[in-house]
PDB file of C-alpha atoms in Angstrom:
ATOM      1  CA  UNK A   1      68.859  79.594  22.890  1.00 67.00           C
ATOM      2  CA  UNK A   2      67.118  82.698  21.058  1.00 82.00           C
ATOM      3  CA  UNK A   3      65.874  81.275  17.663  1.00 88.00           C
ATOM      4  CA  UNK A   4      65.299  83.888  14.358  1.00 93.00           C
ATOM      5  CA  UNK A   5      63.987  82.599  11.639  1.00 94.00           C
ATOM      6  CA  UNK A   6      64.253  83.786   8.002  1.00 95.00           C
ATOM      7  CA  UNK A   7      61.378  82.613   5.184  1.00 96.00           C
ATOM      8  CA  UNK A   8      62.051  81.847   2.491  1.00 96.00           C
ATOM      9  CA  UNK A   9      65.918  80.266   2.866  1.00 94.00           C
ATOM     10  CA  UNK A  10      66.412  80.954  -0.663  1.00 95.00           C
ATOM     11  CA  UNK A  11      64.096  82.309  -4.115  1.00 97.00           C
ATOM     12  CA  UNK A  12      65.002  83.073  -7.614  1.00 97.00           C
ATOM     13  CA  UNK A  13      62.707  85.671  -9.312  1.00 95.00           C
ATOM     14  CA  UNK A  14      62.612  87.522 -12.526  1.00 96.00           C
ATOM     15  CA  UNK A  15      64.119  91.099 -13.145  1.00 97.00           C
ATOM     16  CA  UNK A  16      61.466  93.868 -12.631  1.00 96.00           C
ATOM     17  CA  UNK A  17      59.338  91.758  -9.748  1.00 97.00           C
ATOM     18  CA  UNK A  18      59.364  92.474  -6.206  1.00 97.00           C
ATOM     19  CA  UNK A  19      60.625  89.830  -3.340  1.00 97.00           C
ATOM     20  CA  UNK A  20      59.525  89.850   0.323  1.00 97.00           C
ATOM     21  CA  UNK A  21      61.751  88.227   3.045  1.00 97.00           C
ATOM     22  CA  UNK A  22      60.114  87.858   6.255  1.00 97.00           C
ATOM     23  CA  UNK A  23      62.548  87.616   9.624  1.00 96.00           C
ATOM     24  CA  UNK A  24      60.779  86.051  12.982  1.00 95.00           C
ATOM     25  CA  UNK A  25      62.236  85.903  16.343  1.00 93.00           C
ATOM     26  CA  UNK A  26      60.735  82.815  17.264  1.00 92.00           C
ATOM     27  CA  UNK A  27      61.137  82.172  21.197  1.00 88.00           C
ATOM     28  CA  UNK A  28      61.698  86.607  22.005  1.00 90.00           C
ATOM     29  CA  UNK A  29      60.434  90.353  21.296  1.00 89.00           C
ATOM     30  CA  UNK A  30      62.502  91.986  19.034  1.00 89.00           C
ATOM     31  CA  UNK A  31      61.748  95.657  19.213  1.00 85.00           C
ATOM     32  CA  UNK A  32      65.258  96.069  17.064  1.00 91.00           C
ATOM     33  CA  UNK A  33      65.828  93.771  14.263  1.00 94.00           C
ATOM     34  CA  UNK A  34      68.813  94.856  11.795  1.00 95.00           C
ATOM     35  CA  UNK A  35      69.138  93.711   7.884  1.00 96.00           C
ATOM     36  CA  UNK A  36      72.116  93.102   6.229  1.00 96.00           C
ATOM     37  CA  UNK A  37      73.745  92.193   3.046  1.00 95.00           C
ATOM     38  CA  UNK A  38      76.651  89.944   2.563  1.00 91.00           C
ATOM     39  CA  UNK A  39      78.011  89.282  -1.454  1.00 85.00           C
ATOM     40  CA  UNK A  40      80.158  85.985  -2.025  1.00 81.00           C
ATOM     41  CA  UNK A  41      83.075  85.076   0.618  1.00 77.00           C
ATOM     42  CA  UNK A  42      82.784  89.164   1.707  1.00 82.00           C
ATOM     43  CA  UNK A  43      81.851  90.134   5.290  1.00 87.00           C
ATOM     44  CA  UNK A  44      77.995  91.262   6.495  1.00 91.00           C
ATOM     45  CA  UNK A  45      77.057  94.988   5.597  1.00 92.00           C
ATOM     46  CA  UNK A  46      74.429  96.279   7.765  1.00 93.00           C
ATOM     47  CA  UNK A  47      71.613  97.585   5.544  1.00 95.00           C
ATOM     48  CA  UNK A  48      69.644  99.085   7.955  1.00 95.00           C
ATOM     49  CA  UNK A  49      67.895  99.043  11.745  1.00 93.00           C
ATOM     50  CA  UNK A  50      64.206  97.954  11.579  1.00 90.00           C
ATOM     51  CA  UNK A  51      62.055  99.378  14.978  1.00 87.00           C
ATOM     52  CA  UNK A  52      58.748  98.044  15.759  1.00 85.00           C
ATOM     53  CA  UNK A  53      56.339 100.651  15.359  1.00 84.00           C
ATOM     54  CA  UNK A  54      58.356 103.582  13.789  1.00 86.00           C
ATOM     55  CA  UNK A  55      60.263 103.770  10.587  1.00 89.00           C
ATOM     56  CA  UNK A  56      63.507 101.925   9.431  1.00 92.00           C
ATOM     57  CA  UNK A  57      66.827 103.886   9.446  1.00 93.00           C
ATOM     58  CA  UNK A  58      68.596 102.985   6.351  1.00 95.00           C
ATOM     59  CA  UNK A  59      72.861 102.936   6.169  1.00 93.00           C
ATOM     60  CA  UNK A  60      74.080 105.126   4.011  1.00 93.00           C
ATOM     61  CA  UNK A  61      74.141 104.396   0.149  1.00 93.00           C
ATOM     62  CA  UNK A  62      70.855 101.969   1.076  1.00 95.00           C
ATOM     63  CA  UNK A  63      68.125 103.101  -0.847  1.00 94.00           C
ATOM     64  CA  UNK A  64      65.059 103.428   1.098  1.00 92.00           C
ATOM     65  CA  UNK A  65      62.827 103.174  -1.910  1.00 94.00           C
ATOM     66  CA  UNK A  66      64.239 100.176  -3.319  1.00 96.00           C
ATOM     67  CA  UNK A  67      64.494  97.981  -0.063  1.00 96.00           C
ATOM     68  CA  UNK A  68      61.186  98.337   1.964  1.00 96.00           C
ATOM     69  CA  UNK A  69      61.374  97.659   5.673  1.00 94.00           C
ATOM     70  CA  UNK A  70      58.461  96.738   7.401  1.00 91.00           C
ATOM     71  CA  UNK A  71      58.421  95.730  11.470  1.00 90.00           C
ATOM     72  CA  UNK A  72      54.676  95.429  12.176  1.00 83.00           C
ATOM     73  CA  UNK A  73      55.401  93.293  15.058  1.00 89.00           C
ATOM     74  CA  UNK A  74      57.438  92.193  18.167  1.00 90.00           C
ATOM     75  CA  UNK A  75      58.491  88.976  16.444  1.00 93.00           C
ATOM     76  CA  UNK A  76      58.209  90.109  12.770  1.00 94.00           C
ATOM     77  CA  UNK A  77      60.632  92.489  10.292  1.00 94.00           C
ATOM     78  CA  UNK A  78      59.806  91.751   6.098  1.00 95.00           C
ATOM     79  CA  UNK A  79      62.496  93.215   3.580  1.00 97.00           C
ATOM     80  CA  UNK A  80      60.815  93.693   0.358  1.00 97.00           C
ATOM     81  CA  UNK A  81      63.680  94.155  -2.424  1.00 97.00           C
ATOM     82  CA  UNK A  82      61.627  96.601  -5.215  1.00 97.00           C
ATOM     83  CA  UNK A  83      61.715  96.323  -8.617  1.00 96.00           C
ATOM     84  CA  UNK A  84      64.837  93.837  -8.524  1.00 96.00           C
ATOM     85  CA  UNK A  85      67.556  94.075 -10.654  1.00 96.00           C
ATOM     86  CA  UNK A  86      70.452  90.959 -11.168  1.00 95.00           C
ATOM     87  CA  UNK A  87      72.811  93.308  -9.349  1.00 94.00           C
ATOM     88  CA  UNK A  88      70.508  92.798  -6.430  1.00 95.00           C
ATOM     89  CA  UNK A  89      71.508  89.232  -6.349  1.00 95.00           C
ATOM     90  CA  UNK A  90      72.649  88.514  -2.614  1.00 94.00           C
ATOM     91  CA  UNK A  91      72.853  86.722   0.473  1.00 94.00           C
ATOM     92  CA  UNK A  92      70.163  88.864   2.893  1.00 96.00           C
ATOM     93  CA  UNK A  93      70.571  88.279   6.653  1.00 96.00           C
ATOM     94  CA  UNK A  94      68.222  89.429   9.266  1.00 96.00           C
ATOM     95  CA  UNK A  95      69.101  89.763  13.275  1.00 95.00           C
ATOM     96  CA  UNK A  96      67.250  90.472  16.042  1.00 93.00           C
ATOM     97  CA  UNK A  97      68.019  92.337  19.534  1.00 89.00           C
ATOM     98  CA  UNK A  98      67.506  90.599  22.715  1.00 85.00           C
ATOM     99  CA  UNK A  99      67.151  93.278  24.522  1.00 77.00           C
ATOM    100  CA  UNK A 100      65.508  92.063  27.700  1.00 76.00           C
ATOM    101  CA  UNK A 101      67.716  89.147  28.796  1.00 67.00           C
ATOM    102  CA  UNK A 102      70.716  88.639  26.915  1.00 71.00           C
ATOM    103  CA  UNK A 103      70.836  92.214  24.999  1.00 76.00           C
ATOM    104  CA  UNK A 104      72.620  89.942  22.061  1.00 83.00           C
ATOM    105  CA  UNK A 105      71.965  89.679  18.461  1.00 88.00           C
ATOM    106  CA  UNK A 106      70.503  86.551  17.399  1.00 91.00           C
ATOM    107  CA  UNK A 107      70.784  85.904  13.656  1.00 93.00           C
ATOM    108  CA  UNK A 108      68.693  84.253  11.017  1.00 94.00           C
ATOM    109  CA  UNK A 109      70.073  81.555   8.644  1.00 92.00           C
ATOM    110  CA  UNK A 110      69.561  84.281   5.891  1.00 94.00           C
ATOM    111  CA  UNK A 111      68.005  84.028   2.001  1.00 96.00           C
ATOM    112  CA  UNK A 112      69.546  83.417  -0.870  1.00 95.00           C
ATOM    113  CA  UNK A 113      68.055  85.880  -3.748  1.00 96.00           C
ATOM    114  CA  UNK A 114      68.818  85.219  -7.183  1.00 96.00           C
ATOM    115  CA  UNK A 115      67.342  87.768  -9.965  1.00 96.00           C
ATOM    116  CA  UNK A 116      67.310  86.779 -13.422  1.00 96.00           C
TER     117      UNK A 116
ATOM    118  CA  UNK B   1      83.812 105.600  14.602  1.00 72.00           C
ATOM    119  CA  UNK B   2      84.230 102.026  15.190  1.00 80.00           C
ATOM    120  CA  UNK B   3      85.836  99.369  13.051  1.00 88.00           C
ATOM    121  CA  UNK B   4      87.624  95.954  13.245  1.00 92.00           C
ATOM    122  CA  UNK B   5      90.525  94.325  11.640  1.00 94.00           C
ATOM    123  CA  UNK B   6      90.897  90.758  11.194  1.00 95.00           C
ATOM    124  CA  UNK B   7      94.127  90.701  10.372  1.00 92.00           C
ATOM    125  CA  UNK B   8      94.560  87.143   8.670  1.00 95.00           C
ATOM    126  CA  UNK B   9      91.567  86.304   6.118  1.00 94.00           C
ATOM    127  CA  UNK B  10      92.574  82.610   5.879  1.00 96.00           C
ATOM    128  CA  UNK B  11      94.303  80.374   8.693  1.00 98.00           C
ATOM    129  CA  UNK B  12      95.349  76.381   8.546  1.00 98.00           C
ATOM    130  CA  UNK B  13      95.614  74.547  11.278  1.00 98.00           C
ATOM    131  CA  UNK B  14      96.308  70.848  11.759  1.00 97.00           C
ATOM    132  CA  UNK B  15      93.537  68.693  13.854  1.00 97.00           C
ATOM    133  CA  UNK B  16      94.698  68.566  17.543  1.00 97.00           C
ATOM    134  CA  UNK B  17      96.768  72.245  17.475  1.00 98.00           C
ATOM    135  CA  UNK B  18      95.587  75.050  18.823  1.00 98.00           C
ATOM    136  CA  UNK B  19      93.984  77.973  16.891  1.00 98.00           C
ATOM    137  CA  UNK B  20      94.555  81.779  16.913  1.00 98.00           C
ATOM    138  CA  UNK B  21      92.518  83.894  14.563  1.00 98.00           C
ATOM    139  CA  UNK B  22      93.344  88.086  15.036  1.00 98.00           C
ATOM    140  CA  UNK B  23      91.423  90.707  15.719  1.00 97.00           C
ATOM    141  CA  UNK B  24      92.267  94.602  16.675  1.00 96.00           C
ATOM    142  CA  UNK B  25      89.028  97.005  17.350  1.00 93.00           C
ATOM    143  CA  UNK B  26      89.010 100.933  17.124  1.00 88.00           C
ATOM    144  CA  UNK B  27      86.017 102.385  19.163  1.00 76.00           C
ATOM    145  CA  UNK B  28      85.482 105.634  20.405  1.00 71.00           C
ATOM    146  CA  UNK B  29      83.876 104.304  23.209  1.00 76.00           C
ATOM    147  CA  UNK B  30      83.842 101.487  25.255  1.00 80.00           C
ATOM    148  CA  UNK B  31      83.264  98.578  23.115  1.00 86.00           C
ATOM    149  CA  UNK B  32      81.564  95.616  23.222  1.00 89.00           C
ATOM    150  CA  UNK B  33      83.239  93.051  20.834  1.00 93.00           C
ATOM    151  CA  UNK B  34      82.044  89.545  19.754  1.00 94.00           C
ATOM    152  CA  UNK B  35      83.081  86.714  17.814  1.00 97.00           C
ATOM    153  CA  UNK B  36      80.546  84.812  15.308  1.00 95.00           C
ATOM    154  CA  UNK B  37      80.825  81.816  13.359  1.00 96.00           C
ATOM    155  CA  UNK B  38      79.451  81.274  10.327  1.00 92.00           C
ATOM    156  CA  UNK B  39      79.303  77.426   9.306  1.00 90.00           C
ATOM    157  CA  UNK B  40      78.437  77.390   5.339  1.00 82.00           C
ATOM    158  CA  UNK B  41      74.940  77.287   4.452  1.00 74.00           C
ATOM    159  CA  UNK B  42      74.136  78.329   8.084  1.00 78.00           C
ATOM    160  CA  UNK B  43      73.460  81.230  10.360  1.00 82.00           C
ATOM    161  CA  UNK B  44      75.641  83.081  12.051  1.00 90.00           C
ATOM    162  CA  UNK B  45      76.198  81.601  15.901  1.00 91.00           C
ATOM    163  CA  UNK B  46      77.871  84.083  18.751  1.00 92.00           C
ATOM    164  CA  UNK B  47      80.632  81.908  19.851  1.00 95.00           C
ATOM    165  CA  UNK B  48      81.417  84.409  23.029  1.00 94.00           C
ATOM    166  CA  UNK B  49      81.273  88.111  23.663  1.00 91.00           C
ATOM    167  CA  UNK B  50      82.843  91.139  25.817  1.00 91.00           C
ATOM    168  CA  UNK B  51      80.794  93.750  27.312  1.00 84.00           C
ATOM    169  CA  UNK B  52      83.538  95.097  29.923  1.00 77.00           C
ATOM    170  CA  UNK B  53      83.330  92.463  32.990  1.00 77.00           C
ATOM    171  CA  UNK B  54      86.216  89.840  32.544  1.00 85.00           C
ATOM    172  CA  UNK B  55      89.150  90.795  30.110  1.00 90.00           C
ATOM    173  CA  UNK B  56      89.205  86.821  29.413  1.00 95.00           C
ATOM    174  CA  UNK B  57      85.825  85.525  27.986  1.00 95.00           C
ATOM    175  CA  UNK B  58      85.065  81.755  27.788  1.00 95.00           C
ATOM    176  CA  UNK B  59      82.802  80.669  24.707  1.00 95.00           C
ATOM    177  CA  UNK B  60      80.916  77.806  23.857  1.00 94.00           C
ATOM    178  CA  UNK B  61      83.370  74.748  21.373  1.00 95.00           C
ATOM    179  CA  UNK B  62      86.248  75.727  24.090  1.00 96.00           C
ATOM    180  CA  UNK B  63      86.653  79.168  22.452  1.00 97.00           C
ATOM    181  CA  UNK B  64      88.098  82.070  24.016  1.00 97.00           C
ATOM    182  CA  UNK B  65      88.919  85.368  23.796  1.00 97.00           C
ATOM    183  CA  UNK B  66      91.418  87.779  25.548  1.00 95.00           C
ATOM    184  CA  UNK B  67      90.443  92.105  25.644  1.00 94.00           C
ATOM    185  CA  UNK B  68      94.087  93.869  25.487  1.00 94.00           C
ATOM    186  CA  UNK B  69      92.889  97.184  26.202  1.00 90.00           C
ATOM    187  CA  UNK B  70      96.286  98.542  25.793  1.00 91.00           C
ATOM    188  CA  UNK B  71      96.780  96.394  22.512  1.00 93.00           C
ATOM    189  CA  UNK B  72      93.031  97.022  21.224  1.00 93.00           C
ATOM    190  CA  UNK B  73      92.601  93.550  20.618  1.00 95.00           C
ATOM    191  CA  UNK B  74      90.538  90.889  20.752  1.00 96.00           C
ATOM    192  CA  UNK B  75      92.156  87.590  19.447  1.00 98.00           C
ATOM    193  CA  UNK B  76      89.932  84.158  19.591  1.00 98.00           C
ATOM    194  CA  UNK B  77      92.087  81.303  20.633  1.00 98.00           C
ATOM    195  CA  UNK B  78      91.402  77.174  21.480  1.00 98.00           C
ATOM    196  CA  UNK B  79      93.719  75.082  22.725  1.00 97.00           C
ATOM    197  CA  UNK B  80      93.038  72.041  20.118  1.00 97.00           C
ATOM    198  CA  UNK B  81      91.421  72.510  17.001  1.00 97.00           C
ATOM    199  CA  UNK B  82      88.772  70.117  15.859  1.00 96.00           C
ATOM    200  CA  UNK B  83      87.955  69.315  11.800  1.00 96.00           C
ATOM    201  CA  UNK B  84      84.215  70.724  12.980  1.00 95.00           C
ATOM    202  CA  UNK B  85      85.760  74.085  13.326  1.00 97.00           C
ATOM    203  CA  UNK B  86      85.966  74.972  10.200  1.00 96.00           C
ATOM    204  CA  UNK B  87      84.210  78.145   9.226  1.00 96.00           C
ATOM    205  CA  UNK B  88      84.435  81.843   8.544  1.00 95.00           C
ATOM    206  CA  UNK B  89      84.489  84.024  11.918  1.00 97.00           C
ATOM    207  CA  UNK B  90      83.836  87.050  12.059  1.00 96.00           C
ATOM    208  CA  UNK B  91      85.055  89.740  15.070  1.00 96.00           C
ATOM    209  CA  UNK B  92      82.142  92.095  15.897  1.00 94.00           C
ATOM    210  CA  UNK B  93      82.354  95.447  17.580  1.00 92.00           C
ATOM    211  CA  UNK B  94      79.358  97.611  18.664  1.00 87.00           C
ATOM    212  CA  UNK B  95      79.361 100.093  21.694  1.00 75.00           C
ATOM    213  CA  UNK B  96      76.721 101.617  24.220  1.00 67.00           C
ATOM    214  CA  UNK B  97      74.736 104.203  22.483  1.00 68.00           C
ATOM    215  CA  UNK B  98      75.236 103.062  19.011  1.00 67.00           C
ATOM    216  CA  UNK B  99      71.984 101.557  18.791  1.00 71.00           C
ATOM    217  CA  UNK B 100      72.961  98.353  18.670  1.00 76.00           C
ATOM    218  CA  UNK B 101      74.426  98.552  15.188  1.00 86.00           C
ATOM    219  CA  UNK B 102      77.257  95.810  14.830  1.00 89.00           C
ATOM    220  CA  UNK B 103      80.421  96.548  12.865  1.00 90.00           C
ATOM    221  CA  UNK B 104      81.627  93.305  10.826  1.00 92.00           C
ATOM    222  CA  UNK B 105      85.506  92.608  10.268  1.00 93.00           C
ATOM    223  CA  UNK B 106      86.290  91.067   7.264  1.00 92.00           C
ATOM    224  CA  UNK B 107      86.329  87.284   8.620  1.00 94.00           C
ATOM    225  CA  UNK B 108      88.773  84.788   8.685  1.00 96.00           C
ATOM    226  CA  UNK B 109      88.252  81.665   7.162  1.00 96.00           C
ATOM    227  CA  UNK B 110      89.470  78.886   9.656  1.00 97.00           C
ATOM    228  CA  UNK B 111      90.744  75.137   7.619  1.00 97.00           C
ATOM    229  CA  UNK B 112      91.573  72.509  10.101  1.00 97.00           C
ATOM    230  CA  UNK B 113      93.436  69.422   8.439  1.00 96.00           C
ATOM    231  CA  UNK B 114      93.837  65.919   9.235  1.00 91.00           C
TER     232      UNK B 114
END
């Protein structure tokens, strides 16, 4: 089956610095990949819809500033939380669109951030 | 606007018995729903998924799912419930033209007992 890939699975940083996630779709193009958010034994919130080649389209309430989306690639999306804050603390999940054979979402095993 | 219910956020079943876990969708278009499960520590896997061909979907683990159009529902069932089954699922709905956006129901978290 469709593989995605998150790096790294978890990271614990100090308040102020920035963090970078990467996402992969390892065996697939992914010209959609999607971000989301999920806080302790709550559901997934979608964050926002990363396209290759063209900007990210945040949810509403998601700063755009503060959570950089970058999807340079067919296989690659990178969420770089800004500036992070403890309240930034979260479980970050990525997903990407099949869109050619299965048009499914495959998910990655998501990151653990921790700000101090 | 789209949104699921999940209308029971913890169910206990005993090994052996069968499971039912609830979920009602509102769409304003034809929906595509899905179940995921969400083992801890792991990704989310798609268990089985809808996209208007057979009302009754067969997923992988012997999971199914029935779509009640006229009950807007979308309830994951197996016969016999195994202790591997325990997890948080989640009911999924998305539709054509939403950009593939999924909308998350608040998950159910599934204990199976000896």
């Amino acid at each position: 089956g469709a593989v995605v890939s998150q790096h790294p699975s978890w990271v614990i940083c100090k308040s102020g610095t920035s963090v970078k996630i990467e996402c992969r779709s390892l065996d697939f193009q992914a010209t959609t990949m999607f971000w989301y958010r999920q806080f302790p034994k709550q559901s997934l919130m979608l964050m926002a819809t990363s396209n290759e080649g063209s900007k990210a389209t945040y949810e509403q309430g998601v700063e755009k500033d503060k959570f950089l989306i970058n999807h340079a690639s067919l296989t690659l999306s990178t969420l770089t939380v800004t500036s992070a804050h403890p309240e930034d603390s979260s479980f970050y999940i990525c997903s990407a669109h099949d869109r050619t054979i299965t048009d499914t979402q495959y998910f990655g095993p998501g990151t653990r951030l921790t700000v101090l | 606007a789209q949104s699921v219910t999940q209308l029971d956020s913890h169910v206990s079943v005993s090994e052996g018995t069968p499971v039912l876990l609830r979920c009602n969708y509102s769409s304003s278009y034809s929906p595509s729903l899905f179940w995921y499960v969400q083992h801890p520590n792991k990704g989310l896997q798609l268990l089985l998924k809808y996209t208007s061909a057979a009302t009754l979907v067969k997923g992988i683990n012997g999971f199914e799912a029935e779509f009640k159009k006229s009950e807007t529902s979308f309830h994951l069932t197996k016969p016999s419930a195994h202790m591997s089954d325990a997890a948080e699922y989640f009911c999924v709905v998305s539709y054509t033209g939403g950009g593939n956006k999924l909308t998350f129901g608040t998950g159910t978290q599934l204990k199976v007992e000896l």
